[in-house]
Amino acid sequence: MSFLKFLTNKYGCNKPILSNEIEYEDYSKQQVYKELSQLCKSKEIVRLERGVYFIPKKTKFGTMIFNPMKAIEKKYISEDENIFGYYSGAYLRYQLGLSKLKPNTIDIYTNNETQKTHRIKIANQNLLLRKPRTKIDKFNASVLCFLELMNGIDVETLDEYKRKLISDYINENRITQKQITKYIPYLPDKTCRNLIESEVIYRVPQ
C-alpha cells in the first residue's frame, strides 16, 4: 500500500492529519516527513502549518474548501474523548453569545503549549495559544473554561440575559461549587471577586 493510500484510508479527505501521529510500516519519523514533503510538492496533500496536513477532496466542481477549525480542534482542543484544551477570551464570549463581535484571534488554553503565550497562524486563522494553569483533561476542562470566562469578564456589562447565558453553560456542563472550590486557586483573585459581584456564583449548584 502506498503512503498516500495509507493516509487516505486512515484519515480520509479534508480531515486534519498530524505528522507526529503517523505510523507507517517501519518508517522512521524522518522518512515520514520526507514522504509528506514529496506529496506536498505534487499537491496531493496540503500543509497547513508545521506538522499539520490534509488530503484535499476533489469533486467535479473543483477542490472542496478545507475548514481550518478542524485542524485547530484536533491539535489544541480535543480528539475523540481526549480533551486537552479549551477556548477562552473574546472568542469564548462570542461562542456563548455574550458578544456579537467575532474576534480576529482565537484564544486557546492547551496542554500542547509550553510557552506562557504563543501567537501562530493556521491557514488564515490567527491563534493565541496559552500554557494552561493546570493540566487540562475531560474532567476539568469545562470548569477551567468557566473560571477563565469569569476572570476576564467585565461585570459592569452583565445584564439578566447574559447571566442567563452563563447559567446555561453552567447547567449544560454540570459545573458545581465543589469543582470551583477545587480549581479557583489556580486563577487570579479577580476571578473570585467577579463571581461574587456578578452574582453568578449563586447560580452554581452545590
Short mmCIF file of C-alpha atoms in Angstrom, two decimals:
data_model
loop_
_atom_site.label_atom_id
_atom_site.label_comp_id
_atom_site.label_asym_id
_atom_site.label_seq_id
_atom_site.Cartn_x
_atom_site.Cartn_y
_atom_site.Cartn_z
CA MET A 1 0.00 0.00 0.00
CA SER A 2 1.38 3.39 -0.98
CA PHE A 3 1.94 6.07 1.65
CA LEU A 4 -0.78 8.27 0.13
CA LYS A 5 -3.30 5.41 0.05
CA PHE A 6 -2.46 4.60 3.66
CA LEU A 7 -3.14 8.22 4.69
CA THR A 8 -6.37 8.32 2.66
CA ASN A 9 -7.66 5.09 4.20
CA LYS A 10 -6.73 6.10 7.75
CA TYR A 11 -7.72 9.78 7.77
CA GLY A 12 -9.91 10.38 4.73
CA CYS A 13 -10.09 13.61 2.74
CA ASN A 14 -10.46 17.12 4.15
CA LYS A 15 -9.62 15.91 7.66
CA PRO A 16 -6.60 17.06 9.66
CA ILE A 17 -3.50 14.85 9.77
CA LEU A 18 -0.87 15.43 12.45
CA SER A 19 2.55 14.21 11.32
CA ASN A 20 3.61 13.16 14.82
CA GLU A 21 0.83 10.56 14.98
CA ILE A 22 1.61 8.85 11.66
CA GLU A 23 2.91 5.29 11.96
CA TYR A 24 3.54 3.69 8.57
CA GLU A 25 5.20 0.31 8.22
CA ASP A 26 8.73 0.56 9.63
CA TYR A 27 9.28 4.16 8.51
CA SER A 28 11.28 6.45 10.76
CA LYS A 29 9.95 9.95 11.51
CA GLN A 30 12.45 11.34 9.02
CA GLN A 31 11.10 9.04 6.30
CA VAL A 32 7.52 10.06 7.11
CA TYR A 33 8.46 13.76 6.86
CA LYS A 34 10.21 13.11 3.54
CA GLU A 35 7.13 11.37 2.12
CA LEU A 36 4.89 14.21 3.32
CA SER A 37 7.19 16.76 1.71
CA GLN A 38 7.07 14.94 -1.61
CA LEU A 39 3.27 14.68 -1.50
CA CYS A 40 3.08 18.41 -0.81
CA LYS A 41 5.24 19.15 -3.82
CA SER A 42 2.95 17.05 -6.01
CA LYS A 43 -0.06 18.82 -4.42
CA GLU A 44 -1.63 15.54 -3.35
CA ILE A 45 -1.70 16.77 0.22
CA VAL A 46 -1.66 20.30 1.66
CA ARG A 47 0.45 21.59 4.55
CA LEU A 48 -1.47 23.99 6.82
CA GLU A 49 1.40 24.63 9.22
CA ARG A 50 4.32 22.69 10.59
CA GLY A 51 3.11 19.18 11.37
CA VAL A 52 -0.49 19.71 10.16
CA TYR A 53 -1.71 18.42 6.78
CA PHE A 54 -4.85 17.34 4.95
CA ILE A 55 -5.72 15.49 1.76
CA PRO A 56 -7.82 17.78 -0.44
CA LYS A 57 -11.17 16.42 -1.60
CA LYS A 58 -11.79 16.89 -5.29
CA THR A 59 -15.21 16.92 -6.92
CA LYS A 60 -16.44 17.62 -10.44
CA PHE A 61 -16.95 21.21 -9.31
CA GLY A 62 -13.37 21.59 -8.08
CA THR A 63 -11.48 21.16 -4.82
CA MET A 64 -13.58 21.44 -1.65
CA ILE A 65 -12.64 24.15 0.85
CA PHE A 66 -10.95 22.84 3.99
CA ASN A 67 -12.19 24.21 7.31
CA PRO A 68 -9.05 25.04 9.38
CA MET A 69 -11.11 24.83 12.60
CA LYS A 70 -10.98 21.05 12.21
CA ALA A 71 -7.19 21.15 12.49
CA ILE A 72 -7.28 23.65 15.36
CA GLU A 73 -9.71 21.45 17.30
CA LYS A 74 -7.68 18.29 16.76
CA LYS A 75 -4.30 19.79 17.58
CA TYR A 76 -5.18 22.06 20.52
CA ILE A 77 -8.65 21.21 21.91
CA SER A 78 -9.70 17.56 21.72
CA GLU A 79 -9.60 14.31 19.81
CA ASP A 80 -12.31 11.72 20.36
CA GLU A 81 -12.87 11.64 24.14
CA ASN A 82 -9.47 13.10 24.96
CA ILE A 83 -9.80 16.77 25.93
CA PHE A 84 -6.62 18.84 26.32
CA GLY A 85 -7.68 22.41 25.67
CA TYR A 86 -10.50 24.96 25.64
CA TYR A 87 -11.39 28.30 24.08
CA SER A 88 -11.07 31.47 26.12
CA GLY A 89 -11.13 35.25 25.95
CA ALA A 90 -13.12 37.15 23.36
CA TYR A 91 -13.66 34.05 21.23
CA LEU A 92 -15.30 32.17 24.11
CA ARG A 93 -17.56 35.16 24.85
CA TYR A 94 -18.53 35.20 21.16
CA GLN A 95 -19.25 31.44 21.22
CA LEU A 96 -21.52 31.80 24.25
CA GLY A 97 -23.39 34.76 22.77
CA LEU A 98 -22.03 37.24 25.32
CA SER A 99 -20.53 39.25 22.48
CA LYS A 100 -21.73 39.73 18.91
CA LEU A 101 -18.26 40.70 17.68
CA LYS A 102 -16.28 37.77 16.28
CA PRO A 103 -12.59 38.36 17.12
CA ASN A 104 -9.81 38.03 14.58
CA THR A 105 -7.75 35.94 17.01
CA ILE A 106 -8.86 32.72 18.71
CA ASP A 107 -7.64 32.42 22.31
CA ILE A 108 -6.90 28.86 23.47
CA TYR A 109 -5.54 27.27 26.65
CA THR A 110 -3.97 23.93 25.72
CA ASN A 111 -1.69 21.25 27.13
CA ASN A 112 0.08 21.35 23.77
CA GLU A 113 1.67 24.73 24.52
CA THR A 114 4.69 25.16 26.79
CA GLN A 115 5.11 28.94 26.49
CA LYS A 116 3.04 31.36 28.56
CA THR A 117 1.68 32.80 25.31
CA HIS A 118 2.44 31.94 21.71
CA ARG A 119 0.95 33.51 18.58
CA ILE A 120 0.66 31.37 15.44
CA LYS A 121 -1.46 31.18 12.31
CA ILE A 122 -3.16 28.11 10.83
CA ALA A 123 -4.29 28.81 7.28
CA ASN A 124 -5.67 32.37 7.63
CA GLN A 125 -6.73 31.99 11.26
CA ASN A 126 -4.75 33.77 13.99
CA LEU A 127 -4.35 31.85 17.26
CA LEU A 128 -3.16 32.93 20.68
CA LEU A 129 -2.07 29.76 22.47
CA ARG A 130 -1.65 29.78 26.23
CA LYS A 131 0.04 27.35 28.58
CA PRO A 132 -2.64 26.02 30.98
CA ARG A 133 -2.65 26.99 34.65
CA THR A 134 -3.01 23.28 35.45
CA LYS A 135 -3.22 20.20 33.26
CA ILE A 136 -6.45 20.07 31.28
CA ASP A 137 -8.50 16.89 30.97
CA LYS A 138 -12.08 15.84 30.25
CA PHE A 139 -12.96 16.14 33.93
CA ASN A 140 -11.86 19.74 34.47
CA ALA A 141 -11.92 21.44 31.05
CA SER A 142 -15.42 22.89 31.41
CA VAL A 143 -14.87 24.33 34.91
CA LEU A 144 -11.46 25.79 33.97
CA CYS A 145 -13.04 27.32 30.87
CA PHE A 146 -15.83 28.80 33.03
CA LEU A 147 -13.35 30.25 35.54
CA GLU A 148 -11.30 31.84 32.74
CA LEU A 149 -14.54 33.36 31.45
CA MET A 150 -15.26 34.88 34.86
CA ASN A 151 -11.64 36.04 35.22
CA GLY A 152 -11.84 38.06 32.02
CA ILE A 153 -15.43 39.25 32.11
CA ASP A 154 -16.46 42.86 32.66
CA VAL A 155 -19.05 42.63 35.44
CA GLU A 156 -20.46 46.07 34.51
CA THR A 157 -21.61 44.73 31.12
CA LEU A 158 -23.65 41.85 32.54
CA ASP A 159 -27.42 42.06 32.33
CA GLU A 160 -30.00 39.36 33.10
CA TYR A 161 -29.86 37.99 29.55
CA LYS A 162 -26.08 37.49 29.73
CA ARG A 163 -26.33 35.98 33.21
CA LYS A 164 -28.83 33.51 31.77
CA LEU A 165 -26.37 32.55 29.03
CA ILE A 166 -23.69 31.92 31.66
CA SER A 167 -26.18 29.93 33.75
CA ASP A 168 -26.97 27.79 30.71
CA TYR A 169 -23.26 27.00 30.29
CA ILE A 170 -23.01 26.09 33.99
CA ASN A 171 -26.00 23.76 33.74
CA GLU A 172 -25.04 22.18 30.42
CA ASN A 173 -21.58 21.32 31.74
CA ARG A 174 -22.80 20.35 35.22
CA ILE A 175 -20.40 22.69 36.97
CA THR A 176 -20.63 22.63 40.76
CA GLN A 177 -19.38 24.81 43.60
CA LYS A 178 -17.22 21.87 44.68
CA GLN A 179 -15.40 21.97 41.33
CA ILE A 180 -15.00 25.73 41.57
CA THR A 181 -13.52 25.43 45.07
CA LYS A 182 -11.02 22.88 43.76
CA TYR A 183 -9.79 24.88 40.77
CA ILE A 184 -10.25 28.55 41.62
CA PRO A 185 -6.88 28.68 43.49
CA TYR A 186 -5.21 28.39 40.05
CA LEU A 187 -6.88 31.64 38.89
CA PRO A 188 -6.18 35.27 39.93
CA ASP A 189 -8.10 36.74 42.90
CA LYS A 190 -10.10 38.79 40.40
CA THR A 191 -11.95 35.61 39.37
CA CYS A 192 -13.47 35.14 42.82
CA ARG A 193 -14.44 38.83 43.03
CA ASN A 194 -16.15 38.67 39.65
CA LEU A 195 -18.05 35.53 40.60
CA ILE A 196 -19.44 37.24 43.69
CA GLU A 197 -20.02 40.74 42.26
CA SER A 198 -21.79 39.33 39.20
CA GLU A 199 -23.89 37.09 41.47
CA VAL A 200 -23.13 34.22 39.09
CA ILE A 201 -21.76 32.13 41.96
CA TYR A 202 -25.30 31.91 43.39
CA ARG A 203 -26.41 30.15 40.22
CA VAL A 204 -23.90 27.33 40.60
CA PRO A 205 -25.25 24.15 42.27
CA GLN A 206 -23.56 22.82 45.39
#
